[in-house]
Structure formats: structure tokens, C-alpha cells
Amino acid sequence: MSGAAERIKEGLTEEQLEELSAEELFQLYKSTGDPELKWPLIMRYVGLVRSIALQVRGVYSSFAQVDDIVNEGLLTLAAAVDKFDPDKGIKFETYVSKRIRGAVIDLARRQDWVPRSVRRKARDIDQASSELFAELGRYPTDREMAERLGVSQDQYQEDLANSSMCNVLSLDALFEDREQTGRAELPDDASESRPEDSMLRQELLETLTKAIESLRENEQTVISLYYHKNLSMKEIAQVMEVSEPRISQLHSRAIQKLKLYMNQYMTGDR
């Protein structure tokens, strides 16, 4: 602990500490390393954890208890506080949001929260879209998907909306599929990675950007509001003035397209 940091800490009352912004308290904690400041700092971001928990829960209506997700998020948050470097020029909220969402997805996998029937339909949709994409050389339409699956378009759209969480899980798994391709490795801290890791990270981000740009405008909007603005499906529906099931459909369709695009990149087919 530096002498200056010690004097700052000693000169602040509990009330003055409470008046500090989250950013100021973060800087004080990183400067002093005082463990007594860690929990008050973590509590400043409980709202962010709960917001992400509710956001991810909104993807599928039978998701688990929000408190379970919040607890998992707090553990992730506690670890992120020590790993984060505020001098890198990245906002802590941006840094930790990705990690909390990843922790929630891992928890969803471990607890197997998605019903078996939904997972089965999601796999059928995955297979049909991959086959049609290979046959047509483009993303299949809803009508083409419904015909391949042998269901009505209304039934297909309902199944698509219900498979939204499965699509999030499977897209996340695509980036973790390192054993098969070796091309999905993304170091958490580029500053500590090898030069080739940084180049790989940049290449992957550029490819993902192109994949997002290939989506329809309304699909891009849903992806932006959900992953960048951290809005829930219900909130996105209000912003776009459509029904929540429609947003789930757009989200699932967008993720399905991103998976097809990124899978080609991962397997070297592009």
C-alpha cells in the first residue's frame, strides 16, 4: 500500500466512503489493496448482477431462480474485481458483464434448466438450418425451415422462440470448441497474451462483426440491445414495439445465423 493511498483511506470516514462513486471506490481499492473495501465495492454492482440475471432469465420463461443466478454472478464479480485493471481504459461494467453472463450460462448447463423437449427441437432446428445453408448457399427462410422440419410456419416460429436459450448456450459452446479447431482461443487479457493470441482475437472479432453485419436490420437491433445494452427480451419488445415472443424469434434467428457464419470460420470453410 502506498503512503498516499494510506493517507487517503485514513482520512475518509464511513460516510465519506459511501459518497464516493463506484469508480472512485474502485480506484481506492486498487491503490490500497485493502480487503475491507472489497465487499462495499462489490455491493455497488449488485444491481448490475441482478440486471444481467433478469436479462438472461428473460430468454426462457422457465429459467431458474433469480437468486441462484445472482449468487453465481456475485462470485464472478468478486473474482473480476481483483483481475480488472482500470488503467486499461475499459469500463468495469463492460469487463464484468461478459464474465457474469458466461457464469450464468455455465450454471444453466450444470443445472440443465432447459427442458428436454426444447433441447430436442433446438437440435432439429440446428440440423435443418445447417443442411439448408449448405444446400442453398444462403440462410434459409422461415418457410423453407418449416417445410424441412415438417411443421407449419407458426409452429416453427414458436419452436424458434422457445429455443432461444439453447441457441445462446450453443453459440457460447462454439467459441469454446478449442479441441477440434484450435481457432477459438480468446485470452481474457490481451495485454498478457502472446502476439499470435492477440492477432487471433482481432481476427475473430472482425469475423464476428462481419457476421453481425450480415443480419437483417431488426436482428442486428435485437443483438445490440440484448448483448450491448443488456436489455431483457421484455424491454427490447417495448423499445421495438412488438411482442416479446417476436423478439425471442428474432433473437433465435439471429443467433442461428451467427452460428452458421462463425462455424464456417472455425472450421476454415470461409
PDB file of C-alpha atoms in Angstrom:
ATOM      1  CA  MET A   1       0.000   0.000   0.000  1.00  0.00           C
ATOM      2  CA  SER A   2       1.404   3.353  -0.986  1.00  0.00           C
ATOM      3  CA  GLY A   3       1.761   6.118   1.611  1.00  0.00           C
ATOM      4  CA  ALA A   4      -0.554   8.396  -0.369  1.00  0.00           C
ATOM      5  CA  ALA A   5      -3.214   5.693  -0.611  1.00  0.00           C
ATOM      6  CA  GLU A   6      -2.926   5.029   3.118  1.00  0.00           C
ATOM      7  CA  ARG A   7      -3.451   8.697   3.916  1.00  0.00           C
ATOM      8  CA  ILE A   8      -6.477   8.812   1.600  1.00  0.00           C
ATOM      9  CA  LYS A   9      -8.010   5.802   3.311  1.00  0.00           C
ATOM     10  CA  GLU A  10      -7.287   7.042   6.826  1.00  0.00           C
ATOM     11  CA  GLY A  11      -8.705  10.455   6.021  1.00  0.00           C
ATOM     12  CA  LEU A  12     -12.111   9.125   4.905  1.00  0.00           C
ATOM     13  CA  THR A  13     -14.988   8.390   7.252  1.00  0.00           C
ATOM     14  CA  GLU A  14     -17.500   5.627   6.530  1.00  0.00           C
ATOM     15  CA  GLU A  15     -19.973   8.258   5.347  1.00  0.00           C
ATOM     16  CA  GLN A  16     -17.394   9.755   3.000  1.00  0.00           C
ATOM     17  CA  LEU A  17     -16.609   6.324   1.583  1.00  0.00           C
ATOM     18  CA  GLU A  18     -20.313   5.869   0.843  1.00  0.00           C
ATOM     19  CA  GLU A  19     -20.320   9.173  -1.001  1.00  0.00           C
ATOM     20  CA  LEU A  20     -17.559   8.021  -3.347  1.00  0.00           C
ATOM     21  CA  SER A  21     -18.654   6.934  -6.809  1.00  0.00           C
ATOM     22  CA  ALA A  22     -18.144   3.294  -7.778  1.00  0.00           C
ATOM     23  CA  GLU A  23     -15.230   4.352  -9.989  1.00  0.00           C
ATOM     24  CA  GLU A  24     -13.576   6.305  -7.155  1.00  0.00           C
ATOM     25  CA  LEU A  25     -14.029   3.450  -4.721  1.00  0.00           C
ATOM     26  CA  PHE A  26     -12.609   1.074  -7.310  1.00  0.00           C
ATOM     27  CA  GLN A  27      -9.519   3.221  -7.732  1.00  0.00           C
ATOM     28  CA  LEU A  28      -9.099   3.411  -3.949  1.00  0.00           C
ATOM     29  CA  TYR A  29      -9.353  -0.368  -3.597  1.00  0.00           C
ATOM     30  CA  LYS A  30      -6.874  -0.994  -6.419  1.00  0.00           C
ATOM     31  CA  SER A  31      -4.479   1.546  -4.905  1.00  0.00           C
ATOM     32  CA  THR A  32      -4.626   0.273  -1.334  1.00  0.00           C
ATOM     33  CA  GLY A  33      -5.462  -3.387  -1.768  1.00  0.00           C
ATOM     34  CA  ASP A  34      -7.459  -3.059   1.456  1.00  0.00           C
ATOM     35  CA  PRO A  35      -9.761  -6.136   1.747  1.00  0.00           C
ATOM     36  CA  GLU A  36     -12.180  -4.083   3.867  1.00  0.00           C
ATOM     37  CA  LEU A  37     -13.031  -2.090   0.751  1.00  0.00           C
ATOM     38  CA  LYS A  38     -13.718  -5.086  -1.461  1.00  0.00           C
ATOM     39  CA  TRP A  39     -17.187  -6.056  -0.260  1.00  0.00           C
ATOM     40  CA  PRO A  40     -18.543  -2.462  -0.196  1.00  0.00           C
ATOM     41  CA  LEU A  41     -17.221  -2.184  -3.762  1.00  0.00           C
ATOM     42  CA  ILE A  42     -18.886  -5.432  -4.836  1.00  0.00           C
ATOM     43  CA  MET A  43     -22.185  -4.258  -3.362  1.00  0.00           C
ATOM     44  CA  ARG A  44     -22.072  -1.227  -5.650  1.00  0.00           C
ATOM     45  CA  TYR A  45     -22.515  -3.625  -8.587  1.00  0.00           C
ATOM     46  CA  VAL A  46     -25.231  -5.908  -7.204  1.00  0.00           C
ATOM     47  CA  GLY A  47     -27.711  -4.044  -9.394  1.00  0.00           C
ATOM     48  CA  LEU A  48     -25.655  -4.904 -12.467  1.00  0.00           C
ATOM     49  CA  VAL A  49     -25.577  -8.577 -11.483  1.00  0.00           C
ATOM     50  CA  ARG A  50     -29.335  -8.664 -10.917  1.00  0.00           C
ATOM     51  CA  SER A  51     -29.937  -6.831 -14.198  1.00  0.00           C
ATOM     52  CA  ILE A  52     -27.936  -9.427 -16.118  1.00  0.00           C
ATOM     53  CA  ALA A  53     -29.608 -12.246 -14.187  1.00  0.00           C
ATOM     54  CA  LEU A  54     -33.059 -10.951 -15.112  1.00  0.00           C
ATOM     55  CA  GLN A  55     -31.947 -10.319 -18.675  1.00  0.00           C
ATOM     56  CA  VAL A  56     -30.732 -13.870 -19.215  1.00  0.00           C
ATOM     57  CA  ARG A  57     -33.708 -15.293 -17.329  1.00  0.00           C
ATOM     58  CA  GLY A  58     -35.953 -13.492 -19.780  1.00  0.00           C
ATOM     59  CA  VAL A  59     -34.598 -15.565 -22.647  1.00  0.00           C
ATOM     60  CA  TYR A  60     -36.635 -18.528 -21.482  1.00  0.00           C
ATOM     61  CA  SER A  61     -39.615 -18.280 -19.146  1.00  0.00           C
ATOM     62  CA  SER A  62     -38.814 -21.388 -17.058  1.00  0.00           C
ATOM     63  CA  PHE A  63     -35.258 -20.331 -16.218  1.00  0.00           C
ATOM     64  CA  ALA A  64     -34.069 -20.942 -12.646  1.00  0.00           C
ATOM     65  CA  GLN A  65     -34.440 -18.814  -9.542  1.00  0.00           C
ATOM     66  CA  VAL A  66     -33.040 -15.326  -9.949  1.00  0.00           C
ATOM     67  CA  ASP A  67     -31.374 -15.501  -6.517  1.00  0.00           C
ATOM     68  CA  ASP A  68     -29.330 -18.534  -7.623  1.00  0.00           C
ATOM     69  CA  ILE A  69     -28.146 -16.613 -10.664  1.00  0.00           C
ATOM     70  CA  VAL A  70     -27.353 -13.523  -8.597  1.00  0.00           C
ATOM     71  CA  ASN A  71     -25.266 -15.588  -6.183  1.00  0.00           C
ATOM     72  CA  GLU A  72     -23.283 -17.046  -9.071  1.00  0.00           C
ATOM     73  CA  GLY A  73     -22.856 -13.570 -10.511  1.00  0.00           C
ATOM     74  CA  LEU A  74     -21.565 -12.197  -7.211  1.00  0.00           C
ATOM     75  CA  LEU A  75     -18.873 -14.871  -7.080  1.00  0.00           C
ATOM     76  CA  THR A  76     -17.825 -13.932 -10.590  1.00  0.00           C
ATOM     77  CA  LEU A  77     -17.923 -10.267  -9.669  1.00  0.00           C
ATOM     78  CA  ALA A  78     -15.689 -10.827  -6.632  1.00  0.00           C
ATOM     79  CA  ALA A  79     -13.062 -12.512  -8.788  1.00  0.00           C
ATOM     80  CA  ALA A  80     -13.338  -9.875 -11.512  1.00  0.00           C
ATOM     81  CA  VAL A  81     -12.708  -7.024  -9.069  1.00  0.00           C
ATOM     82  CA  ASP A  82      -9.198  -8.336  -8.398  1.00  0.00           C
ATOM     83  CA  LYS A  83      -8.395  -9.182 -12.024  1.00  0.00           C
ATOM     84  CA  PHE A  84      -9.615  -5.937 -13.578  1.00  0.00           C
ATOM     85  CA  ASP A  85      -7.085  -3.233 -14.397  1.00  0.00           C
ATOM     86  CA  PRO A  86      -8.770   0.219 -14.524  1.00  0.00           C
ATOM     87  CA  ASP A  87      -5.749   1.655 -16.320  1.00  0.00           C
ATOM     88  CA  LYS A  88      -6.541  -0.349 -19.468  1.00  0.00           C
ATOM     89  CA  GLY A  89      -9.218   2.158 -20.487  1.00  0.00           C
ATOM     90  CA  ILE A  90     -12.083  -0.373 -20.392  1.00  0.00           C
ATOM     91  CA  LYS A  91     -15.149   0.215 -18.235  1.00  0.00           C
ATOM     92  CA  PHE A  92     -15.530  -2.274 -15.410  1.00  0.00           C
ATOM     93  CA  GLU A  93     -19.213  -2.767 -16.280  1.00  0.00           C
ATOM     94  CA  THR A  94     -18.229  -3.853 -19.794  1.00  0.00           C
ATOM     95  CA  TYR A  95     -15.477  -6.103 -18.477  1.00  0.00           C
ATOM     96  CA  VAL A  96     -17.586  -7.845 -15.873  1.00  0.00           C
ATOM     97  CA  SER A  97     -20.862  -8.112 -17.825  1.00  0.00           C
ATOM     98  CA  LYS A  98     -19.356 -10.637 -20.228  1.00  0.00           C
ATOM     99  CA  ARG A  99     -17.988 -12.690 -17.360  1.00  0.00           C
ATOM    100  CA  ILE A 100     -21.233 -12.679 -15.400  1.00  0.00           C
ATOM    101  CA  ARG A 101     -23.206 -13.751 -18.461  1.00  0.00           C
ATOM    102  CA  GLY A 102     -20.695 -16.535 -19.058  1.00  0.00           C
ATOM    103  CA  ALA A 103     -21.010 -17.686 -15.447  1.00  0.00           C
ATOM    104  CA  VAL A 104     -24.805 -17.769 -15.756  1.00  0.00           C
ATOM    105  CA  ILE A 105     -24.575 -19.822 -18.946  1.00  0.00           C
ATOM    106  CA  ASP A 106     -22.220 -22.253 -17.209  1.00  0.00           C
ATOM    107  CA  LEU A 107     -24.690 -22.505 -14.330  1.00  0.00           C
ATOM    108  CA  ALA A 108     -27.514 -23.163 -16.801  1.00  0.00           C
ATOM    109  CA  ARG A 109     -25.504 -26.001 -18.295  1.00  0.00           C
ATOM    110  CA  ARG A 110     -24.701 -27.544 -14.929  1.00  0.00           C
ATOM    111  CA  GLN A 111     -28.278 -27.333 -13.680  1.00  0.00           C
ATOM    112  CA  ASP A 112     -29.750 -28.424 -17.029  1.00  0.00           C
ATOM    113  CA  TRP A 113     -32.506 -25.824 -16.839  1.00  0.00           C
ATOM    114  CA  VAL A 114     -33.748 -26.146 -20.432  1.00  0.00           C
ATOM    115  CA  PRO A 115     -36.480 -28.805 -20.829  1.00  0.00           C
ATOM    116  CA  ARG A 116     -35.539 -31.885 -22.867  1.00  0.00           C
ATOM    117  CA  SER A 117     -38.299 -31.276 -25.411  1.00  0.00           C
ATOM    118  CA  VAL A 118     -36.987 -27.765 -26.081  1.00  0.00           C
ATOM    119  CA  ARG A 119     -33.420 -29.041 -26.463  1.00  0.00           C
ATOM    120  CA  ARG A 120     -34.603 -31.692 -28.931  1.00  0.00           C
ATOM    121  CA  LYS A 121     -36.439 -29.155 -31.072  1.00  0.00           C
ATOM    122  CA  ALA A 122     -33.460 -26.812 -30.908  1.00  0.00           C
ATOM    123  CA  ARG A 123     -31.201 -29.617 -32.203  1.00  0.00           C
ATOM    124  CA  ASP A 124     -33.667 -30.334 -35.023  1.00  0.00           C
ATOM    125  CA  ILE A 125     -33.669 -26.647 -35.982  1.00  0.00           C
ATOM    126  CA  ASP A 126     -29.877 -26.570 -35.845  1.00  0.00           C
ATOM    127  CA  GLN A 127     -29.558 -29.577 -38.126  1.00  0.00           C
ATOM    128  CA  ALA A 128     -32.158 -28.316 -40.593  1.00  0.00           C
ATOM    129  CA  SER A 129     -30.596 -24.870 -40.837  1.00  0.00           C
ATOM    130  CA  SER A 130     -27.108 -26.324 -41.356  1.00  0.00           C
ATOM    131  CA  GLU A 131     -28.343 -28.669 -44.088  1.00  0.00           C
ATOM    132  CA  LEU A 132     -30.298 -25.965 -45.912  1.00  0.00           C
ATOM    133  CA  PHE A 133     -27.453 -23.471 -45.586  1.00  0.00           C
ATOM    134  CA  ALA A 134     -25.107 -25.980 -47.224  1.00  0.00           C
ATOM    135  CA  GLU A 135     -27.624 -26.815 -49.951  1.00  0.00           C
ATOM    136  CA  LEU A 136     -28.757 -23.269 -50.743  1.00  0.00           C
ATOM    137  CA  GLY A 137     -25.561 -21.314 -50.068  1.00  0.00           C
ATOM    138  CA  ARG A 138     -27.590 -18.801 -48.041  1.00  0.00           C
ATOM    139  CA  TYR A 139     -29.641 -18.544 -44.882  1.00  0.00           C
ATOM    140  CA  PRO A 140     -32.929 -20.460 -45.293  1.00  0.00           C
ATOM    141  CA  THR A 141     -36.252 -18.666 -44.988  1.00  0.00           C
ATOM    142  CA  ASP A 142     -38.833 -19.484 -42.329  1.00  0.00           C
ATOM    143  CA  ARG A 143     -40.945 -21.232 -44.964  1.00  0.00           C
ATOM    144  CA  GLU A 144     -38.018 -23.389 -46.068  1.00  0.00           C
ATOM    145  CA  MET A 145     -37.187 -24.251 -42.477  1.00  0.00           C
ATOM    146  CA  ALA A 146     -40.781 -25.169 -41.674  1.00  0.00           C
ATOM    147  CA  GLU A 147     -41.001 -27.405 -44.753  1.00  0.00           C
ATOM    148  CA  ARG A 148     -37.739 -29.177 -43.901  1.00  0.00           C
ATOM    149  CA  LEU A 149     -38.928 -29.761 -40.340  1.00  0.00           C
ATOM    150  CA  GLY A 150     -42.389 -30.852 -41.467  1.00  0.00           C
ATOM    151  CA  VAL A 151     -44.269 -28.288 -39.369  1.00  0.00           C
ATOM    152  CA  SER A 152     -46.324 -25.178 -40.016  1.00  0.00           C
ATOM    153  CA  GLN A 153     -44.603 -21.792 -40.102  1.00  0.00           C
ATOM    154  CA  ASP A 154     -46.479 -20.802 -36.942  1.00  0.00           C
ATOM    155  CA  GLN A 155     -45.240 -23.920 -35.156  1.00  0.00           C
ATOM    156  CA  TYR A 156     -41.700 -23.338 -36.403  1.00  0.00           C
ATOM    157  CA  GLN A 157     -41.716 -19.735 -35.134  1.00  0.00           C
ATOM    158  CA  GLU A 158     -43.000 -20.902 -31.747  1.00  0.00           C
ATOM    159  CA  ASP A 159     -40.287 -23.559 -31.518  1.00  0.00           C
ATOM    160  CA  LEU A 160     -37.710 -20.998 -32.631  1.00  0.00           C
ATOM    161  CA  ALA A 161     -38.721 -18.593 -29.855  1.00  0.00           C
ATOM    162  CA  ASN A 162     -38.638 -21.364 -27.235  1.00  0.00           C
ATOM    163  CA  SER A 163     -35.155 -22.454 -28.306  1.00  0.00           C
ATOM    164  CA  SER A 164     -33.652 -19.035 -27.631  1.00  0.00           C
ATOM    165  CA  MET A 165     -31.707 -20.141 -24.536  1.00  0.00           C
ATOM    166  CA  CYS A 166     -30.421 -23.238 -26.316  1.00  0.00           C
ATOM    167  CA  ASN A 167     -29.085 -21.007 -29.070  1.00  0.00           C
ATOM    168  CA  VAL A 168     -27.246 -18.828 -26.562  1.00  0.00           C
ATOM    169  CA  LEU A 169     -25.726 -21.921 -24.970  1.00  0.00           C
ATOM    170  CA  SER A 170     -24.712 -23.485 -28.271  1.00  0.00           C
ATOM    171  CA  LEU A 171     -23.198 -20.259 -29.635  1.00  0.00           C
ATOM    172  CA  ASP A 172     -21.186 -19.954 -26.453  1.00  0.00           C
ATOM    173  CA  ALA A 173     -20.090 -23.579 -26.850  1.00  0.00           C
ATOM    174  CA  LEU A 174     -18.951 -22.836 -30.391  1.00  0.00           C
ATOM    175  CA  PHE A 175     -16.372 -20.361 -29.076  1.00  0.00           C
ATOM    176  CA  GLU A 176     -15.233 -22.898 -26.500  1.00  0.00           C
ATOM    177  CA  ASP A 177     -14.692 -25.656 -29.076  1.00  0.00           C
ATOM    178  CA  ARG A 178     -10.921 -25.374 -28.957  1.00  0.00           C
ATOM    179  CA  GLU A 179     -10.014 -29.034 -29.117  1.00  0.00           C
ATOM    180  CA  GLN A 180     -11.464 -29.580 -32.590  1.00  0.00           C
ATOM    181  CA  THR A 181     -10.323 -26.415 -34.386  1.00  0.00           C
ATOM    182  CA  GLY A 182      -7.801 -24.629 -32.207  1.00  0.00           C
ATOM    183  CA  ARG A 183      -9.120 -21.334 -33.616  1.00  0.00           C
ATOM    184  CA  ALA A 184     -11.476 -20.225 -30.872  1.00  0.00           C
ATOM    185  CA  GLU A 185      -8.984 -19.365 -28.169  1.00  0.00           C
ATOM    186  CA  LEU A 186      -9.691 -15.870 -26.871  1.00  0.00           C
ATOM    187  CA  PRO A 187      -7.456 -14.758 -23.972  1.00  0.00           C
ATOM    188  CA  ASP A 188      -9.244 -12.707 -21.324  1.00  0.00           C
ATOM    189  CA  ASP A 189      -6.419 -10.194 -21.113  1.00  0.00           C
ATOM    190  CA  ALA A 190      -4.865  -9.435 -24.478  1.00  0.00           C
ATOM    191  CA  SER A 191      -2.074  -7.492 -22.809  1.00  0.00           C
ATOM    192  CA  GLU A 192      -0.766 -10.670 -21.206  1.00  0.00           C
ATOM    193  CA  SER A 193      -1.194 -12.907 -24.244  1.00  0.00           C
ATOM    194  CA  ARG A 194       1.264 -13.883 -26.912  1.00  0.00           C
ATOM    195  CA  PRO A 195       1.281 -11.765 -30.118  1.00  0.00           C
ATOM    196  CA  GLU A 196      -0.359 -14.609 -32.053  1.00  0.00           C
ATOM    197  CA  ASP A 197      -3.173 -14.723 -29.472  1.00  0.00           C
ATOM    198  CA  SER A 198      -3.813 -11.008 -29.923  1.00  0.00           C
ATOM    199  CA  MET A 199      -3.900 -11.453 -33.701  1.00  0.00           C
ATOM    200  CA  LEU A 200      -6.315 -14.358 -33.337  1.00  0.00           C
ATOM    201  CA  ARG A 201      -8.532 -12.319 -31.059  1.00  0.00           C
ATOM    202  CA  GLN A 202      -8.613  -9.457 -33.560  1.00  0.00           C
ATOM    203  CA  GLU A 203      -9.364 -11.827 -36.441  1.00  0.00           C
ATOM    204  CA  LEU A 204     -12.194 -13.474 -34.547  1.00  0.00           C
ATOM    205  CA  LEU A 205     -13.712 -10.139 -33.527  1.00  0.00           C
ATOM    206  CA  GLU A 206     -13.553  -8.898 -37.116  1.00  0.00           C
ATOM    207  CA  THR A 207     -15.230 -12.080 -38.329  1.00  0.00           C
ATOM    208  CA  LEU A 208     -17.962 -11.769 -35.711  1.00  0.00           C
ATOM    209  CA  THR A 209     -18.502  -8.141 -36.754  1.00  0.00           C
ATOM    210  CA  LYS A 210     -18.959  -9.230 -40.369  1.00  0.00           C
ATOM    211  CA  ALA A 211     -21.344 -11.950 -39.225  1.00  0.00           C
ATOM    212  CA  ILE A 212     -23.467  -9.419 -37.337  1.00  0.00           C
ATOM    213  CA  GLU A 213     -23.432  -7.069 -40.333  1.00  0.00           C
ATOM    214  CA  SER A 214     -24.857  -9.903 -42.447  1.00  0.00           C
ATOM    215  CA  LEU A 215     -28.004  -9.988 -40.289  1.00  0.00           C
ATOM    216  CA  ARG A 216     -31.207  -8.150 -41.091  1.00  0.00           C
ATOM    217  CA  GLU A 217     -31.600  -4.735 -39.521  1.00  0.00           C
ATOM    218  CA  ASN A 218     -34.167  -5.854 -36.929  1.00  0.00           C
ATOM    219  CA  GLU A 219     -31.984  -8.829 -35.998  1.00  0.00           C
ATOM    220  CA  GLN A 220     -28.976  -6.552 -35.561  1.00  0.00           C
ATOM    221  CA  THR A 221     -31.068  -4.299 -33.340  1.00  0.00           C
ATOM    222  CA  VAL A 222     -32.079  -7.183 -31.070  1.00  0.00           C
ATOM    223  CA  ILE A 223     -28.479  -8.401 -30.790  1.00  0.00           C
ATOM    224  CA  SER A 224     -27.264  -4.880 -29.975  1.00  0.00           C
ATOM    225  CA  LEU A 225     -29.935  -4.188 -27.362  1.00  0.00           C
ATOM    226  CA  TYR A 226     -29.555  -7.591 -25.721  1.00  0.00           C
ATOM    227  CA  TYR A 227     -25.771  -8.017 -25.629  1.00  0.00           C
ATOM    228  CA  HIS A 228     -24.541  -4.415 -25.683  1.00  0.00           C
ATOM    229  CA  LYS A 229     -27.275  -2.538 -23.821  1.00  0.00           C
ATOM    230  CA  ASN A 230     -28.112  -5.504 -21.531  1.00  0.00           C
ATOM    231  CA  LEU A 231     -31.861  -5.134 -22.060  1.00  0.00           C
ATOM    232  CA  SER A 232     -34.201  -8.021 -21.337  1.00  0.00           C
ATOM    233  CA  MET A 233     -36.452  -9.517 -24.019  1.00  0.00           C
ATOM    234  CA  LYS A 234     -39.413  -7.711 -22.475  1.00  0.00           C
ATOM    235  CA  GLU A 235     -37.589  -4.373 -22.562  1.00  0.00           C
ATOM    236  CA  ILE A 236     -36.482  -4.916 -26.165  1.00  0.00           C
ATOM    237  CA  ALA A 237     -40.078  -5.702 -27.115  1.00  0.00           C
ATOM    238  CA  GLN A 238     -41.142  -2.379 -25.640  1.00  0.00           C
ATOM    239  CA  VAL A 239     -38.396  -0.499 -27.478  1.00  0.00           C
ATOM    240  CA  MET A 240     -39.189  -2.128 -30.838  1.00  0.00           C
ATOM    241  CA  GLU A 241     -42.950  -2.081 -30.192  1.00  0.00           C
ATOM    242  CA  VAL A 242     -43.524  -5.750 -30.976  1.00  0.00           C
ATOM    243  CA  SER A 243     -44.458  -8.747 -28.844  1.00  0.00           C
ATOM    244  CA  GLU A 244     -41.966 -10.477 -26.568  1.00  0.00           C
ATOM    245  CA  PRO A 245     -42.330 -13.815 -28.441  1.00  0.00           C
ATOM    246  CA  ARG A 246     -41.454 -11.948 -31.643  1.00  0.00           C
ATOM    247  CA  ILE A 247     -38.255 -10.655 -30.035  1.00  0.00           C
ATOM    248  CA  SER A 248     -37.377 -14.205 -28.964  1.00  0.00           C
ATOM    249  CA  GLN A 249     -37.889 -15.336 -32.559  1.00  0.00           C
ATOM    250  CA  LEU A 250     -35.657 -12.575 -33.908  1.00  0.00           C
ATOM    251  CA  HIS A 251     -33.038 -13.352 -31.263  1.00  0.00           C
ATOM    252  CA  SER A 252     -33.048 -17.073 -32.049  1.00  0.00           C
ATOM    253  CA  ARG A 253     -32.914 -16.471 -35.803  1.00  0.00           C
ATOM    254  CA  ALA A 254     -30.027 -14.041 -35.398  1.00  0.00           C
ATOM    255  CA  ILE A 255     -28.079 -16.451 -33.188  1.00  0.00           C
ATOM    256  CA  GLN A 256     -28.775 -19.282 -35.618  1.00  0.00           C
ATOM    257  CA  LYS A 257     -27.294 -17.232 -38.466  1.00  0.00           C
ATOM    258  CA  LEU A 258     -24.286 -16.199 -36.392  1.00  0.00           C
ATOM    259  CA  LYS A 259     -23.627 -19.828 -35.520  1.00  0.00           C
ATOM    260  CA  LEU A 260     -23.675 -20.835 -39.189  1.00  0.00           C
ATOM    261  CA  TYR A 261     -21.373 -17.971 -40.136  1.00  0.00           C
ATOM    262  CA  MET A 262     -18.946 -18.489 -37.254  1.00  0.00           C
ATOM    263  CA  ASN A 263     -18.909 -22.262 -37.671  1.00  0.00           C
ATOM    264  CA  GLN A 264     -17.603 -21.773 -41.189  1.00  0.00           C
ATOM    265  CA  TYR A 265     -14.872 -19.568 -39.800  1.00  0.00           C
ATOM    266  CA  MET A 266     -13.998 -22.029 -37.040  1.00  0.00           C
ATOM    267  CA  THR A 267     -13.749 -24.942 -39.449  1.00  0.00           C
ATOM    268  CA  GLY A 268     -11.842 -22.968 -42.068  1.00  0.00           C
ATOM    269  CA  ASP A 269     -14.556 -23.210 -44.743  1.00  0.00           C
ATOM    270  CA  ARG A 270     -14.669 -19.478 -45.471  1.00  0.00           C
TER     271      ARG A 270
END
